[in-house]
PDB file of C-alpha atoms in Angstrom:
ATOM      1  CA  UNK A 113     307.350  96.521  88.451  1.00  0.00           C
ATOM      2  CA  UNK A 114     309.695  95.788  85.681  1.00  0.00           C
ATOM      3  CA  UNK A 115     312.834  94.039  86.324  1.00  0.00           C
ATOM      4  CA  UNK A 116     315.782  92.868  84.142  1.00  0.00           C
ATOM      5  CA  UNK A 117     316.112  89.770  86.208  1.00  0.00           C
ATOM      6  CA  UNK A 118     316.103  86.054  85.000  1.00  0.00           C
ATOM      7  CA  UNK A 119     314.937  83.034  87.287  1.00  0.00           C
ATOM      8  CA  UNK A 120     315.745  79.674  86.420  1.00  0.00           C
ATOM      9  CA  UNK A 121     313.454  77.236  88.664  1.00  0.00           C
ATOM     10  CA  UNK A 122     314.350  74.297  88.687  1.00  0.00           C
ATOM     11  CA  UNK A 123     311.711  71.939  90.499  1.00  0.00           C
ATOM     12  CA  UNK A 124     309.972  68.555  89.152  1.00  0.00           C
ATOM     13  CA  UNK A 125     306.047  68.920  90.149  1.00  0.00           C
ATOM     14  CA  UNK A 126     304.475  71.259  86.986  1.00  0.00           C
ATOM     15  CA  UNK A 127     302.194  72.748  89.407  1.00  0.00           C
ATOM     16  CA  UNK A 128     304.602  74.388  91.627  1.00  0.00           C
ATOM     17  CA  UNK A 129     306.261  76.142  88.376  1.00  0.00           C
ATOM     18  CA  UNK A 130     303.430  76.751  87.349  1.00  0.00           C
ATOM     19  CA  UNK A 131     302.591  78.771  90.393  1.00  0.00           C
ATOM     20  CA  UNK A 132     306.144  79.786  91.030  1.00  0.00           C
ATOM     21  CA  UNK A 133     306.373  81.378  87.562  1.00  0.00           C
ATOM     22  CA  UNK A 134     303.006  83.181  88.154  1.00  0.00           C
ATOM     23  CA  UNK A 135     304.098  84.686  91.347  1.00  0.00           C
ATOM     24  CA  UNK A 136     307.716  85.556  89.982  1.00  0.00           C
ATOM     25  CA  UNK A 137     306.623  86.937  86.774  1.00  0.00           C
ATOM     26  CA  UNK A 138     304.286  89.122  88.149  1.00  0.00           C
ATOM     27  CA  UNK A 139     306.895  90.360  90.521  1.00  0.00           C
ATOM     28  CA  UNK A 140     308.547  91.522  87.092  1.00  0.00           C
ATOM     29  CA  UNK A 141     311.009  88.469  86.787  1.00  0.00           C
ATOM     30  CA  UNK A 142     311.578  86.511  83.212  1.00  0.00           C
ATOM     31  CA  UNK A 143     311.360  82.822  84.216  1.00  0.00           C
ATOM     32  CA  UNK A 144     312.789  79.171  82.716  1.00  0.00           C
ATOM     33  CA  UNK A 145     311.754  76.078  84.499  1.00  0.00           C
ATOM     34  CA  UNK A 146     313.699  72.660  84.061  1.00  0.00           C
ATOM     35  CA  UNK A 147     312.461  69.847  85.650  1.00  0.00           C
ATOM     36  CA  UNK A 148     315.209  67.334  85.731  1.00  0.00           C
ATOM     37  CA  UNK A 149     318.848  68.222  87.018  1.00  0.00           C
ATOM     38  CA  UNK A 150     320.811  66.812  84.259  1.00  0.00           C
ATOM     39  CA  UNK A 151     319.161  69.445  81.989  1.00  0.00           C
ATOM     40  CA  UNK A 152     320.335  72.208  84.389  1.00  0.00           C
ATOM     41  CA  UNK A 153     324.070  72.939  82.805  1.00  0.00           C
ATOM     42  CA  UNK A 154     322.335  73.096  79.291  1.00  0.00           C
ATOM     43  CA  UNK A 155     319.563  75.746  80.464  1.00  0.00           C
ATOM     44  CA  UNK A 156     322.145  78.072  82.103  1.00  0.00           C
ATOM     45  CA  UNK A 157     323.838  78.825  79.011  1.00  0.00           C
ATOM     46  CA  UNK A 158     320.707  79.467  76.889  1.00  0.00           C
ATOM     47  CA  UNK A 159     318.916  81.466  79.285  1.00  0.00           C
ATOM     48  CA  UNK A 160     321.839  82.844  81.461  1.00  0.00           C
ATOM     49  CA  UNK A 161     319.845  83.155  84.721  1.00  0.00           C
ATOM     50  CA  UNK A 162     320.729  85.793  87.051  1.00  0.00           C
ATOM     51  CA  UNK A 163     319.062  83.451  89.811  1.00  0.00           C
ATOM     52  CA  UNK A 164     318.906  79.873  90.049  1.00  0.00           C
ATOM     53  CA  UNK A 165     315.831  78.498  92.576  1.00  0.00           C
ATOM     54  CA  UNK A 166     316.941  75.043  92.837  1.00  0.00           C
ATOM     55  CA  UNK A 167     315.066  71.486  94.319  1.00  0.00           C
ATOM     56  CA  UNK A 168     317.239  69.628  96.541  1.00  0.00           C
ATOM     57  CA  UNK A 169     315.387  66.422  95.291  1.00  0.00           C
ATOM     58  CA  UNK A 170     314.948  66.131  91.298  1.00  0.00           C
ATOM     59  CA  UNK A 171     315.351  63.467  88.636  1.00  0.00           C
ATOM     60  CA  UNK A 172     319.113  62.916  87.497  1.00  0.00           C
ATOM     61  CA  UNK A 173     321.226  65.138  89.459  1.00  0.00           C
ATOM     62  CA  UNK A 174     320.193  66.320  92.644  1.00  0.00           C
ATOM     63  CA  UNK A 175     320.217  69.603  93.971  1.00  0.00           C
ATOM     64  CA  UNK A 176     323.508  69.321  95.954  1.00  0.00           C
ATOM     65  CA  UNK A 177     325.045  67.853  93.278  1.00  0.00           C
ATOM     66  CA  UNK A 178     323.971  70.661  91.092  1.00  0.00           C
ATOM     67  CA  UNK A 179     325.401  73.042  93.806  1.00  0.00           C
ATOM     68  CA  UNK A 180     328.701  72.018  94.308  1.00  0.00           C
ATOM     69  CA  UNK A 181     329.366  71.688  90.415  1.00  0.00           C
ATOM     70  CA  UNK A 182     327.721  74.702  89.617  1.00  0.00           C
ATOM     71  CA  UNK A 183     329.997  76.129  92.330  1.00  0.00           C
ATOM     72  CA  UNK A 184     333.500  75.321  90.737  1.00  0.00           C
ATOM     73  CA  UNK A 185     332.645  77.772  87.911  1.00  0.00           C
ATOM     74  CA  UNK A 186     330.347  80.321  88.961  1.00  0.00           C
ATOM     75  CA  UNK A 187     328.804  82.370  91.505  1.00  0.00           C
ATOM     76  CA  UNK A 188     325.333  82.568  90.620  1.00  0.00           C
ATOM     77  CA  UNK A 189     322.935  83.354  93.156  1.00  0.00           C
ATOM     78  CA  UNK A 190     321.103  79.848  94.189  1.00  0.00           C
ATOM     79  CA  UNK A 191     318.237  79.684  96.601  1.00  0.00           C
ATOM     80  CA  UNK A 192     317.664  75.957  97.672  1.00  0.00           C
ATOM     81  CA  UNK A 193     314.809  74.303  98.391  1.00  0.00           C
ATOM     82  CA  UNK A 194     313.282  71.424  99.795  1.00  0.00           C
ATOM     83  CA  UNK A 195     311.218  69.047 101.541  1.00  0.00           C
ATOM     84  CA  UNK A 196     313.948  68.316 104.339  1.00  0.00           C
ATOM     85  CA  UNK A 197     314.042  70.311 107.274  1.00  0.00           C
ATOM     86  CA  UNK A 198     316.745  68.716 109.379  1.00  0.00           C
ATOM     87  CA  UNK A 199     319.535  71.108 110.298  1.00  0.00           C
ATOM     88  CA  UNK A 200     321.921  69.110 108.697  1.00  0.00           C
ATOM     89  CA  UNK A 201     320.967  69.727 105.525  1.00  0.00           C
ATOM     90  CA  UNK A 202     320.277  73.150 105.862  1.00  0.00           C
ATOM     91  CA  UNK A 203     323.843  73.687 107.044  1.00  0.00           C
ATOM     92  CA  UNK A 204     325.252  71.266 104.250  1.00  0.00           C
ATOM     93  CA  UNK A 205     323.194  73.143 101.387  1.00  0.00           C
ATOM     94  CA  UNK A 206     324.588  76.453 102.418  1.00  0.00           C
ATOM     95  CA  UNK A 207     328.044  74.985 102.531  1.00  0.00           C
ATOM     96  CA  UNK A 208     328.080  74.249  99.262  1.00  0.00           C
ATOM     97  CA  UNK A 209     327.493  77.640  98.421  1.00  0.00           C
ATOM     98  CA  UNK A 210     323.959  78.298  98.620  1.00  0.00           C
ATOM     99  CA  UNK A 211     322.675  81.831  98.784  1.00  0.00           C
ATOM    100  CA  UNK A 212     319.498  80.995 100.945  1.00  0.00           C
ATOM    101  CA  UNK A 213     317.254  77.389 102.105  1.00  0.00           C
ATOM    102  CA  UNK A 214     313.513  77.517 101.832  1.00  0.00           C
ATOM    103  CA  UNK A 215     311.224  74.466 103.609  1.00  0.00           C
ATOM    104  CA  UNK A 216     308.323  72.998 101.894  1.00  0.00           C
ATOM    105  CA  UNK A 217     305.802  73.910 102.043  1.00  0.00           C
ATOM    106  CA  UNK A 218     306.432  77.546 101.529  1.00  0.00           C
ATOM    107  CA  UNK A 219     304.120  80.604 100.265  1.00  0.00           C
ATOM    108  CA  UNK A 220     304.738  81.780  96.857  1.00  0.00           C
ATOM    109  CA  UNK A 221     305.364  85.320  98.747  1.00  0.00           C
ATOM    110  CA  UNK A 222     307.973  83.956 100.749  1.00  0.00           C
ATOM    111  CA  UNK A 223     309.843  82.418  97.414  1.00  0.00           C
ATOM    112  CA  UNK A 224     309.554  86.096  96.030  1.00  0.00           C
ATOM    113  CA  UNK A 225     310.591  87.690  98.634  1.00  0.00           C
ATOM    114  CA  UNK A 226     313.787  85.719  99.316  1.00  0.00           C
ATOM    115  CA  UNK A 227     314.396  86.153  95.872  1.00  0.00           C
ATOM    116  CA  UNK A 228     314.579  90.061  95.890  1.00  0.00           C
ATOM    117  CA  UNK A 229     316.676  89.981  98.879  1.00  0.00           C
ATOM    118  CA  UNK A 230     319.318  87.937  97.420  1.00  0.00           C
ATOM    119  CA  UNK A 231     319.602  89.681  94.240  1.00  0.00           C
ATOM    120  CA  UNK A 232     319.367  92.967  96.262  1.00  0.00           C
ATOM    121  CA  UNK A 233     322.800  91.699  97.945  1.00  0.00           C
ATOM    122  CA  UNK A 234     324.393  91.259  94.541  1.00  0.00           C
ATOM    123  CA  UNK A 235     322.914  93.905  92.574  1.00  0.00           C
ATOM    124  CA  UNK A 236     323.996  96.660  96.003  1.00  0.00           C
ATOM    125  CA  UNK A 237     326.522  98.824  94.085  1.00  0.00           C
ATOM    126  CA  UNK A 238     329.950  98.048  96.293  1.00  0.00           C
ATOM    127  CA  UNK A 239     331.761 100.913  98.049  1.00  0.00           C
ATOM    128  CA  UNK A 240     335.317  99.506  97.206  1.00  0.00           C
ATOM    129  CA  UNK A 241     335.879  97.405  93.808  1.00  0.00           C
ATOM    130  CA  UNK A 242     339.597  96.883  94.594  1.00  0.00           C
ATOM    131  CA  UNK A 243     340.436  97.145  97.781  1.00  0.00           C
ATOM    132  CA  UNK A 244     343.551  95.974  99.566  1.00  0.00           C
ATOM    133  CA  UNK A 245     342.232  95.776 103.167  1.00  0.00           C
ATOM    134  CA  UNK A 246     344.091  94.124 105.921  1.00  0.00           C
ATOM    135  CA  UNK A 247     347.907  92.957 105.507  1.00  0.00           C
ATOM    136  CA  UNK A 248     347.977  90.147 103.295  1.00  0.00           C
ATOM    137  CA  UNK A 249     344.389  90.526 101.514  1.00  0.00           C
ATOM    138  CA  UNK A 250     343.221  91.521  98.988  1.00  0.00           C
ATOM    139  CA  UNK A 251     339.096  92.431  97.997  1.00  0.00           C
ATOM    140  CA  UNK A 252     337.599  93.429  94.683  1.00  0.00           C
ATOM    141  CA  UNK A 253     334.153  92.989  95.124  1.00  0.00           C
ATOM    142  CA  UNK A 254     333.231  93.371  91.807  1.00  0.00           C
ATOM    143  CA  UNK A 255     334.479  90.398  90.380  1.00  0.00           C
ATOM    144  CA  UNK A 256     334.127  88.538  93.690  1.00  0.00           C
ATOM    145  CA  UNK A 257     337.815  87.922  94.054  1.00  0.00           C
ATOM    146  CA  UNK A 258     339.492  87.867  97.502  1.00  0.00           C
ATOM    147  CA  UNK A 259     342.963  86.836  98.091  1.00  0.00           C
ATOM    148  CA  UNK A 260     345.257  85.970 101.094  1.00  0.00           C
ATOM    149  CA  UNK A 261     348.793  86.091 100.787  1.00  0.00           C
ATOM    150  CA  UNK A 262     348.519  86.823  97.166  1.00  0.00           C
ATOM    151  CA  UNK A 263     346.564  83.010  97.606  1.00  0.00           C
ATOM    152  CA  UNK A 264     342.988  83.128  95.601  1.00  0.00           C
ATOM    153  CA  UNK A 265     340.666  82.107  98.202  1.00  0.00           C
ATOM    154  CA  UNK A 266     337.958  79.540  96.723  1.00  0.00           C
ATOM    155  CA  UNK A 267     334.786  80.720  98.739  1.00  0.00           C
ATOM    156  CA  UNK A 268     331.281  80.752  98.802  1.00  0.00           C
ATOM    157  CA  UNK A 269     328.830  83.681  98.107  1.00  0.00           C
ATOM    158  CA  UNK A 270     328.375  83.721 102.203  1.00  0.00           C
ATOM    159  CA  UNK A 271     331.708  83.042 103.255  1.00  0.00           C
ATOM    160  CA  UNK A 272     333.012  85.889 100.993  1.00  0.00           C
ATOM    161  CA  UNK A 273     330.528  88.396 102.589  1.00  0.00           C
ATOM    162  CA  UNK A 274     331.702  87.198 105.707  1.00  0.00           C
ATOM    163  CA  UNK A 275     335.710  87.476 104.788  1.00  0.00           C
ATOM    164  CA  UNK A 276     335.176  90.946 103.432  1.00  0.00           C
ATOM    165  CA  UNK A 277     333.159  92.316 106.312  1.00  0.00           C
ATOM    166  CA  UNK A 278     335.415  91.183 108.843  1.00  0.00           C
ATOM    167  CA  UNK A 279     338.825  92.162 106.736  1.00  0.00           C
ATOM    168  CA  UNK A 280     338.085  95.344 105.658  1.00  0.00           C
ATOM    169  CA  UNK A 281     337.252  95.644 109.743  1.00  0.00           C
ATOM    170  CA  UNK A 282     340.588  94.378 111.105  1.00  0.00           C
ATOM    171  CA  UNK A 283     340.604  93.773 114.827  1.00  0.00           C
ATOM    172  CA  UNK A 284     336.323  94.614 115.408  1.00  0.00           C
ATOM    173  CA  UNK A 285     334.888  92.326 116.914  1.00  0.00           C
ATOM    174  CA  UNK A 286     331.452  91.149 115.354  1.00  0.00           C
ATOM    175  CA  UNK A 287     328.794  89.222 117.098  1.00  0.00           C
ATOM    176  CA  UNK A 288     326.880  86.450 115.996  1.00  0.00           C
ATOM    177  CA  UNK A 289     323.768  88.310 115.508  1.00  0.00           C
ATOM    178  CA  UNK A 290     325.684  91.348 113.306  1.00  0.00           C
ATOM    179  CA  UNK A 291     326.955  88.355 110.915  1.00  0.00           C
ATOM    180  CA  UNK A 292     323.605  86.823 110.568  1.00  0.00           C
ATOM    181  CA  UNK A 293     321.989  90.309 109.619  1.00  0.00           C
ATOM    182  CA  UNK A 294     325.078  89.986 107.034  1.00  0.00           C
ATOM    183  CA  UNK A 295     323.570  86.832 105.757  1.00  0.00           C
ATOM    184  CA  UNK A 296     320.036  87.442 105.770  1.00  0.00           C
ATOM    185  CA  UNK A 297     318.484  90.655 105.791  1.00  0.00           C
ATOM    186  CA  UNK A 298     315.127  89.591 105.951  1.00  0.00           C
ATOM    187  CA  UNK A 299     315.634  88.915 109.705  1.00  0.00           C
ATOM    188  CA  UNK A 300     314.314  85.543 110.118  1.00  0.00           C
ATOM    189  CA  UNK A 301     314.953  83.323 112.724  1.00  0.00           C
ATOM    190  CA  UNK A 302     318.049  81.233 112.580  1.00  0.00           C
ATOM    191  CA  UNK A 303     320.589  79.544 114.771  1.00  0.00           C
ATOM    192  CA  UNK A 304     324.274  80.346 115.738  1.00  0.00           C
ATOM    193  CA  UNK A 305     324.577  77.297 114.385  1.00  0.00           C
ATOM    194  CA  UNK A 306     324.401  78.839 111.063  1.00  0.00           C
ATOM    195  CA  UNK A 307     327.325  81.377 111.340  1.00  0.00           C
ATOM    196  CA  UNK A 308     329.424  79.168 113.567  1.00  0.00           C
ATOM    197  CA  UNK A 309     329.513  76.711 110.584  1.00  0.00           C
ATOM    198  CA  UNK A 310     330.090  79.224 107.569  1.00  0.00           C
ATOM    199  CA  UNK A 311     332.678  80.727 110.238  1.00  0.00           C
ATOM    200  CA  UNK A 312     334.430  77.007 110.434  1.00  0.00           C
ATOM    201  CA  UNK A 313     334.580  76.555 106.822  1.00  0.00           C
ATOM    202  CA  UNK A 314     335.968  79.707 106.171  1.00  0.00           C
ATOM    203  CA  UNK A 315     338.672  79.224 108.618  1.00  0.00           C
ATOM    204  CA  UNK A 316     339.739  75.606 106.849  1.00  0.00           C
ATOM    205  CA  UNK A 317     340.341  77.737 103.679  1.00  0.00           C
ATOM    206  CA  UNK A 318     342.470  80.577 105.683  1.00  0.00           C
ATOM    207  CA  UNK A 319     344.596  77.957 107.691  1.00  0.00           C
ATOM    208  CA  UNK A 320     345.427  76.266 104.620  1.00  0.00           C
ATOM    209  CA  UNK A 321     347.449  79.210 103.460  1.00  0.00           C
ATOM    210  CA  UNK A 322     348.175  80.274 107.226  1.00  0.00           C
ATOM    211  CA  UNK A 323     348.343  77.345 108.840  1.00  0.00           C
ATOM    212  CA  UNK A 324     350.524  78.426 112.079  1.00  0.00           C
ATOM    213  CA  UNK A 325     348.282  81.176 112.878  1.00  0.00           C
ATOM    214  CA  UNK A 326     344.507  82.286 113.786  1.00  0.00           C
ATOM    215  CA  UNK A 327     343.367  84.845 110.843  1.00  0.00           C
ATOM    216  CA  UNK A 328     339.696  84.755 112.559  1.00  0.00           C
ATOM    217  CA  UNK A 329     339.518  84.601 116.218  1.00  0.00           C
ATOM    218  CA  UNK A 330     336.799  83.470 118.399  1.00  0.00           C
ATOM    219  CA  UNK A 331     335.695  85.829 121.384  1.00  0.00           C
ATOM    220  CA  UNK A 332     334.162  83.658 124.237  1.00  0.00           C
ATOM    221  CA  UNK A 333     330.614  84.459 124.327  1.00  0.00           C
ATOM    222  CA  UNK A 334     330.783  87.384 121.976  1.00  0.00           C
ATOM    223  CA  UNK A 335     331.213  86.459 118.356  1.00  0.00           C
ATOM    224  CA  UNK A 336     334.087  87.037 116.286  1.00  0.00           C
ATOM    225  CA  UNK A 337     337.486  88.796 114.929  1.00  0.00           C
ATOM    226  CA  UNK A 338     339.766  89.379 112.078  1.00  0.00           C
ATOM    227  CA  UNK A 339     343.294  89.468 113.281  1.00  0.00           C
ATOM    228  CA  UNK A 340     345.410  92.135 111.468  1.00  0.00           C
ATOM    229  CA  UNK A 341     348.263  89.728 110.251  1.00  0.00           C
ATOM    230  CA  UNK A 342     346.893  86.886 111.579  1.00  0.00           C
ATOM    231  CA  UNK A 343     349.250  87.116 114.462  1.00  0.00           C
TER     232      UNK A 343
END
């Protein structure tokens, strides 16, 4: 397999880049490894990753840290992972704008194949670059732009697939287990939790430009809408 691909791992035990690299780079990925967050910024301009797998827990800055900085100028794919498995931090890493979460320990396998599904969702050519979808937004996929009210919306990679499903949809009613297939199409297992939480944030953001009406609308033991006008 050959692949134009770059991943920058970022992880501070030399064995598990070591192996990481082997398994990636025979997958057909180019690989960089840092292994201390303040060196992060630096090795994203000189190698230009087109994927960033990313320790939560690393000397200098940490991997949320990383995130949410990384975050105010780009939308680079990131796949977090980490020791911690408490739902709280799973939640909070994706928040920030993570792509995908992966537990230690983990199989190589796994790492790879989380890796091709999230650059699958960003390489996927897009069906509409510019679209003007319901009244008031605005979509152009291609340079991950979406608007309200002529209002750039500051999202993150999953709350913009989620905005863009559900407004270029107006008044369909998605369920909980549609939008997770929207946020991982590997089909693991994974709370409501999950969506009701990306589905909360995303709301904040809407009702800051809206903020006397419901743009998304819950359906009681269903899922969820996108009101046309936000009426």
């Amino acid at each position: 397999m050959t692949t134009s691909a770059r991943i920058l791992i970022v992880e501070d035990e030399p064995k598990l880049v070591e192996l990481l690299t082997l398994y990636l780079e025979a997958a057909g990925y180019a690989c960089h490894a840092v292994f201390n967050g303040n060196d992060v910024e630096q090795a994203l301009t000189a190698f230009k990753p087109d994927l960033l797998l990313l320790d939560l827990m690393l000397p200098g800055k940490d991997g949320l840290t990383i995130c949410r900085e990384l975050r105010q100028h780009s939308q680079i794919p990131v796949i977090m992972v980490t020791a911690k498995v408490e739902e709280i931090d799973r939640l909070l890493g994706l928040e920030l704008g993570a792509d995908d979460y992966i537990c230690k320990p983990y199989s190589p396998r796994e790492v790879v194949a989380r890796t091709k599904a999230v650059l699958r969702r960003y390489q996927q050519p897009q069906a509409a670059t510019d679209n003007a979808t319901a009244s008031g937004v605005h979509i152009d996929e291609t340079r991950f732009l979406a608007q309200l009210d002529g209002v750039t919306l500051d999202l993150t990679p999953v709350e913009f697939r989620l905005f863009a499903l559900m407004a270029n949809s107006p008044g369909q009613v998605f369920s909980r287990d549609q939008l997770l297939t929207l946020i991982y199409d590997d089909h693991r297992i994974v709370t409501d939790r999950t969506v009701d939480s990306h589905i909360k944030n995303l709301r904040k953001k809407l009702e800051a430009i809206r903020p006397d009406q419901e743009v998304i609308r819950s359906i009681y033991g269903v899922g969820y809408k996108f009101e046309e006008g936000g009426a």
